[in-house]
Coordinates of C-alpha atoms in Angstrom, one line a residue:
X1 CA 2.3 17.0 12.7
X2 CA 2.5 17.3 9.0
X3 CA 6.3 17.0 9.0
X4 CA 6.1 13.9 11.2
X5 CA 3.6 12.3 8.8
X6 CA 5.8 13.2 5.8
X7 CA 8.8 11.6 7.6
X8 CA 7.0 8.4 8.2
X9 CA 5.9 8.3 4.6
X10 CA 9.4 8.7 3.4
X11 CA 10.5 5.8 5.6
X12 CA 8.0 3.7 3.8
X13 CA 9.4 4.9 0.5
X14 CA 12.9 3.8 1.5
X15 CA 11.5 0.4 2.6
X16 CA 9.8 -0.1 -0.7
X17 CA 13.1 0.6 -2.6
X18 CA 14.8 -2.1 -0.4
X19 CA 12.3 -4.8 -1.3
X20 CA 13.9 -7.8 -3.1
X21 CA 12.3 -10.6 -5.2
X22 CA 11.6 -13.7 -3.3
X23 CA 13.4 -15.8 -5.9
X24 CA 16.7 -14.3 -4.7
X25 CA 16.3 -16.1 -1.4
X26 CA 14.9 -19.4 -2.5
X27 CA 17.1 -22.3 -1.4
X28 CA 18.1 -25.0 -3.8
X29 CA 17.5 -28.4 -2.4
X30 CA 19.3 -31.5 -3.6
X31 CA 17.9 -34.9 -2.9
X32 CA 18.2 -38.4 -4.4
X33 CA 15.5 -40.8 -5.4
X34 CA 15.8 -44.6 -5.9
X35 CA 19.4 -44.3 -5.1
X36 CA 21.5 -47.3 -5.8
X37 CA 25.2 -47.3 -4.9
X38 CA 27.1 -50.0 -6.7
X39 CA 30.6 -51.0 -5.9
X40 CA 32.6 -52.1 -8.9
X41 CA 36.1 -53.3 -8.9
X42 CA 38.6 -52.0 -11.4
X43 CA 41.5 -53.8 -13.0
X44 CA 43.9 -52.4 -10.4
X45 CA 41.9 -54.1 -7.6
X46 CA 40.5 -50.8 -6.3
X47 CA 36.9 -50.1 -5.7
X48 CA 34.8 -47.5 -7.5
X49 CA 31.6 -46.0 -6.2
X50 CA 29.0 -45.2 -8.8
X51 CA 25.5 -43.8 -8.5
X52 CA 23.0 -45.5 -10.8
X53 CA 20.1 -43.1 -10.3
X54 CA 20.5 -39.6 -8.9
X55 CA 18.0 -36.9 -9.4
X56 CA 18.8 -33.3 -8.6
X57 CA 15.8 -31.1 -8.3
X58 CA 15.3 -27.4 -7.4
X59 CA 12.6 -25.9 -5.3
X60 CA 9.4 -26.5 -7.2
X61 CA 6.6 -24.0 -7.8
X62 CA 3.1 -24.8 -8.9
X63 CA 1.5 -23.0 -11.9
X64 CA -1.5 -23.8 -14.1
X65 CA -0.8 -24.2 -17.8
X66 CA -3.6 -22.9 -19.9
X67 CA -4.6 -22.9 -23.5
X68 CA -6.2 -19.7 -24.7
X69 CA -7.7 -19.8 -28.1
X70 CA -10.7 -17.9 -29.6
X71 CA -11.4 -16.3 -26.3
X72 CA -11.9 -19.6 -24.5
X73 CA -9.7 -21.0 -21.7
X74 CA -9.1 -24.6 -21.2
X75 CA -7.0 -25.6 -18.3
X76 CA -4.7 -28.5 -19.1
X77 CA -3.8 -29.6 -15.6
X78 CA -1.9 -28.3 -12.6
X79 CA 1.7 -29.1 -13.3
X80 CA 4.7 -29.2 -11.0
X81 CA 7.3 -27.2 -12.7
X82 CA 11.1 -27.2 -12.0
X83 CA 13.8 -25.0 -13.2
X84 CA 15.2 -27.3 -15.9
X85 CA 11.9 -27.0 -17.9
X86 CA 10.8 -30.5 -17.1
X87 CA 7.4 -31.2 -15.4
X88 CA 5.6 -33.9 -13.6
X89 CA 1.9 -34.2 -13.3
X90 CA 0.9 -34.2 -9.7
X91 CA -0.9 -37.4 -9.6
X92 CA 1.6 -39.6 -11.4
X93 CA 0.1 -42.8 -10.1
X94 CA -2.9 -42.2 -12.2
X95 CA -0.9 -41.8 -15.4
X96 CA 1.3 -44.8 -15.2
X97 CA 5.0 -44.7 -14.6
X98 CA 6.9 -41.6 -13.7
X99 CA 8.7 -41.6 -17.0
X100 CA 5.4 -41.6 -19.0
X101 CA 4.0 -38.9 -16.8
X102 CA 7.0 -36.8 -17.4
X103 CA 6.8 -37.3 -21.2
X104 CA 3.1 -36.4 -21.2
X105 CA 3.7 -33.3 -19.1
X106 CA 6.5 -32.2 -21.5
X107 CA 4.2 -32.6 -24.5
X108 CA 1.4 -30.6 -22.8
X109 CA 3.8 -27.8 -21.9
X110 CA 5.2 -27.6 -25.4
X111 CA 1.7 -27.6 -26.9
X112 CA 0.6 -24.9 -24.5
X113 CA 3.5 -22.7 -25.4
X114 CA 3.1 -23.2 -29.1
X115 CA -0.6 -22.4 -29.1
X116 CA -0.1 -19.4 -26.9
X117 CA 2.7 -18.0 -29.1
X118 CA 0.7 -18.5 -32.3
X119 CA -2.3 -16.9 -30.7
X120 CA -0.4 -13.8 -29.5
X121 CA 1.2 -13.4 -32.9
X122 CA -2.2 -13.2 -34.5
X123 CA -3.5 -10.7 -31.9
X124 CA -3.2 -6.9 -32.1
X125 CA -1.8 -4.5 -29.6
X126 CA -5.2 -3.9 -28.0
X127 CA -5.9 -7.7 -27.6
X128 CA -2.5 -8.2 -26.0
X129 CA -3.2 -5.3 -23.6
X130 CA -6.5 -6.8 -22.6
X131 CA -4.9 -10.2 -22.0
X132 CA -2.1 -8.5 -20.0
X133 CA -4.6 -6.7 -17.7
X134 CA -6.8 -9.8 -17.3
X135 CA -9.9 -7.9 -18.4
X136 CA -11.7 -11.2 -18.7
X137 CA -12.0 -11.1 -14.9
X138 CA -14.9 -8.7 -15.4
X139 CA -16.9 -11.5 -17.0
X140 CA -17.1 -13.2 -13.6
X141 CA -20.3 -12.0 -12.0
X142 CA -19.1 -12.8 -8.5
X143 CA -15.9 -10.9 -9.0
X144 CA -17.9 -7.9 -10.3
X145 CA -20.1 -8.0 -7.2
X146 CA -17.1 -8.1 -4.9
X147 CA -15.2 -5.3 -6.6
X148 CA -18.2 -3.0 -7.0
X149 CA -19.4 -3.7 -3.4
X150 CA -16.0 -3.2 -1.8
X151 CA -15.4 0.0 -3.9
X152 CA -18.8 1.5 -2.9
X153 CA -18.4 0.6 0.8
X154 CA -14.8 1.9 0.8
X155 CA -15.8 5.2 -0.9
X156 CA -18.6 5.7 1.6
X157 CA -16.2 5.1 4.5
X158 CA -13.5 7.4 3.2
X159 CA -16.0 10.2 2.6
X160 CA -17.5 9.8 6.1
X161 CA -14.0 9.8 7.6
X162 CA -13.4 13.2 6.2
X163 CA -16.9 14.4 7.4
X164 CA -16.5 13.3 11.0
X165 CA -14.6 16.5 12.2
X166 CA -17.0 18.7 10.3
X167 CA -20.0 16.9 11.8
X168 CA -18.7 17.3 15.3
X169 CA -18.0 21.0 14.7
X170 CA -21.6 21.3 13.4
X171 CA -22.7 19.8 16.7
X172 CA -21.0 22.7 18.5
X173 CA -18.2 20.5 19.8
X174 CA -15.0 22.3 20.8
X175 CA -11.7 21.5 19.2
X176 CA -10.6 19.5 22.3
X177 CA -13.8 17.5 22.3
X178 CA -13.4 16.8 18.6
X179 CA -9.8 15.7 19.1
X180 CA -10.9 13.3 21.9
X181 CA -13.5 11.6 19.6
X182 CA -11.1 11.3 16.7
X183 CA -8.5 9.8 19.1
X184 CA -11.0 7.2 20.2
X185 CA -11.8 6.4 16.6
X186 CA -8.1 5.8 15.9
X187 CA -7.7 3.7 19.1
X188 CA -10.6 1.4 18.2
X189 CA -9.3 1.2 14.7
X190 CA -5.8 0.1 15.8
X191 CA -6.9 -2.3 18.5
X192 CA -9.4 -4.0 16.1
X193 CA -6.8 -4.3 13.3
X194 CA -4.6 -6.3 15.7
X195 CA -7.3 -8.4 17.5
X196 CA -9.8 -9.1 14.6
X197 CA -7.7 -11.8 12.9
X198 CA -7.4 -13.8 16.2
X199 CA -11.2 -13.4 16.8
X200 CA -11.9 -14.6 13.2
X201 CA -9.6 -17.5 13.6
X202 CA -11.0 -18.5 16.9
X203 CA -14.6 -18.5 15.6
X204 CA -13.6 -19.9 12.2
X205 CA -15.2 -16.9 10.3
X206 CA -14.1 -16.3 6.7
X207 CA -12.9 -13.0 5.3
X208 CA -16.2 -12.0 3.6
X209 CA -18.2 -12.6 6.7
X210 CA -15.8 -10.6 8.8
X211 CA -16.0 -7.8 6.3
X212 CA -19.8 -7.8 6.4
X213 CA -19.6 -7.7 10.2
X214 CA -17.3 -4.6 10.1
X215 CA -19.7 -2.9 7.7
X216 CA -22.7 -3.6 10.0
X217 CA -20.8 -2.1 13.0
X218 CA -19.9 1.0 10.9
X219 CA -23.6 1.5 9.8
X220 CA -24.8 1.1 13.4
X221 CA -22.3 3.6 14.7
X222 CA -23.2 6.2 12.0
X223 CA -26.9 5.8 12.7
X224 CA -26.4 6.6 16.4
X225 CA -24.8 9.9 15.4
X226 CA -28.2 11.0 13.9
X227 CA -29.9 10.6 17.3
X228 CA -27.4 11.3 20.0
X229 CA -25.1 14.3 20.0
X230 CA -23.9 14.4 23.6
X231 CA -20.1 14.3 24.2
X232 CA -20.0 11.0 26.2
X233 CA -22.3 9.3 23.7
X234 CA -20.1 10.5 20.8
X235 CA -17.0 9.1 22.6
X236 CA -18.7 5.6 22.7
X237 CA -19.8 6.0 19.1
X238 CA -16.3 7.0 18.1
X239 CA -14.8 3.8 19.7
X240 CA -17.3 1.5 18.0
X241 CA -16.9 3.4 14.7
X242 CA -13.2 2.8 14.9
X243 CA -13.7 -0.9 15.6
X244 CA -15.9 -1.3 12.6
X245 CA -13.5 0.7 10.5
X246 CA -10.6 -1.5 11.6
X247 CA -12.4 -4.8 10.7
X248 CA -13.4 -3.3 7.4
X249 CA -9.9 -2.1 6.6
X250 CA -8.3 -5.5 7.4
X251 CA -10.7 -7.7 5.5
X252 CA -11.4 -5.4 2.6
X253 CA -8.0 -6.4 1.3
X254 CA -8.7 -10.2 1.9
X255 CA -12.1 -10.7 0.2
X256 CA -10.9 -10.4 -3.4
X257 CA -7.6 -12.4 -2.8
X258 CA -9.6 -15.2 -1.2
X259 CA -11.6 -15.5 -4.5
X260 CA -9.3 -15.0 -7.4
X261 CA -6.3 -17.2 -8.3
X262 CA -2.8 -15.9 -7.2
X263 CA -1.7 -15.2 -10.8
X264 CA -4.7 -12.9 -11.3
X265 CA -4.4 -11.1 -7.9
X266 CA -2.5 -8.1 -9.1
X267 CA -5.1 -7.3 -11.8
X268 CA -8.0 -8.0 -9.5
X269 CA -6.6 -5.5 -6.9
X270 CA -6.0 -3.0 -9.6
X271 CA -9.7 -3.2 -10.6
X272 CA -10.7 -2.8 -7.0
X273 CA -8.5 0.3 -6.5
X274 CA -9.7 1.8 -9.8
X275 CA -13.3 1.3 -8.6
X276 CA -12.7 3.0 -5.3
X277 CA -11.2 6.0 -7.0
X278 CA -14.0 6.3 -9.6
X279 CA -16.8 5.9 -7.1
X280 CA -15.2 8.3 -4.6
X281 CA -15.0 11.0 -7.3
X282 CA -18.7 10.4 -8.0
X283 CA -20.0 10.2 -4.5
X284 CA -18.1 13.0 -2.8
X285 CA -19.7 15.9 -4.7
X286 CA -23.1 14.4 -4.1
X287 CA -22.5 14.3 -0.4
X288 CA -21.3 17.9 -0.4
X289 CA -24.4 19.0 -2.5
X290 CA -26.7 17.3 0.1
X291 CA -25.0 19.2 2.9
X292 CA -25.4 22.6 1.0
X293 CA -29.0 22.0 0.2
X294 CA -30.2 20.7 3.6
X295 CA -28.0 22.8 5.8
X296 CA -26.8 19.8 7.9
X297 CA -25.1 16.5 7.5
X298 CA -28.0 14.2 8.3
X299 CA -29.0 13.5 4.7
X300 CA -25.4 12.9 3.8
X301 CA -25.0 10.3 6.6
X302 CA -28.3 8.6 5.6
X303 CA -27.1 8.3 2.0
X304 CA -23.8 6.8 3.1
X305 CA -25.6 4.3 5.3
X306 CA -27.9 3.3 2.5
X307 CA -25.0 2.8 0.2
X308 CA -23.2 0.6 2.8
X309 CA -26.4 -1.4 3.5
X310 CA -26.8 -2.0 -0.2
X311 CA -23.3 -3.5 -0.3
X312 CA -24.2 -5.7 2.7
X313 CA -27.4 -7.0 1.1
X314 CA -25.6 -7.7 -2.2
X315 CA -22.7 -9.6 -0.5
X316 CA -25.0 -11.7 1.7
X317 CA -27.4 -12.3 -1.3
X318 CA -24.5 -13.4 -3.5
X319 CA -23.3 -15.8 -0.8
X320 CA -26.7 -17.3 -0.3
X321 CA -27.2 -17.7 -4.1
X322 CA -23.9 -19.4 -4.4
X323 CA -24.6 -21.9 -1.6
X324 CA -28.1 -22.6 -3.0
X325 CA -26.6 -23.2 -6.4
X326 CA -23.9 -25.5 -4.9
X327 CA -26.6 -27.5 -3.0
X328 CA -28.5 -27.9 -6.3
X329 CA -25.4 -29.2 -8.0
X330 CA -24.7 -31.7 -5.2
X331 CA -28.3 -32.9 -5.2
X332 CA -28.4 -33.3 -8.9
X333 CA -25.1 -35.3 -8.8
X334 CA -26.6 -37.7 -6.2

């Protein structure tokens, strides 16, 4: 079994080496705007076809151009960038003619580049590293709530996953019975990973709500373990535990990307993974100590459930606070 898992992992390594940048496969599209084809006659009586206005454009990408000075960010405007370095403001009709819009966009881009270059030259190595890692994301309270909450819930789940076989053995389950329960956990996990996106799309549920639903299922399944230790009951618990684990696993990786901008996604996920690692290192010895002191896994399961419930309350409270704040802004605007 270990060799098979190692082989599968090596296949993933080969696949990672074969990944190519998306830019290699972007198609260049040529099109014409305000095309006027004029036929002019030469001295030899022939005809010559000339194009008065032809615009060749590449595939466009959208990127925000920002000015960063004295620790403050001011976003200029979302610009439509093309490969030749030119730019057009998206709503050109509000800025006059297309030519004026293009000139204004060029000026904004040049100003942004000049300010950013001067700012980076004045900064030290530490400041450049902070800017590179997008440490300013930690100033966002909602982002902090999401990262800490997801990290705590993920750490509790990982720790409990390693404890499940030990808990079943502690309940005097045989190796075969333990294997059956673990197989049902894996089955529920796989099925839910496949079906949960369709379920969420059908009911129009966002990623954070689905994540909270998965956490609730996991907490309920863990709680049943504290009161029912029969084999058939544990099989049902294992199935629901796997379902909750599947939903949590799928939407854990979608909550943060749904909140942060695309250009900050790599740094945001790095902070999330760092939080998972740090909290796991802190919580695992505590769970082991509780098991050694009490002689059973009941206090450990209770602590893990309390940690997960805390995450649920924080996520729900943050959502409620944000909606209340938004309603207050709309009411004040009216």
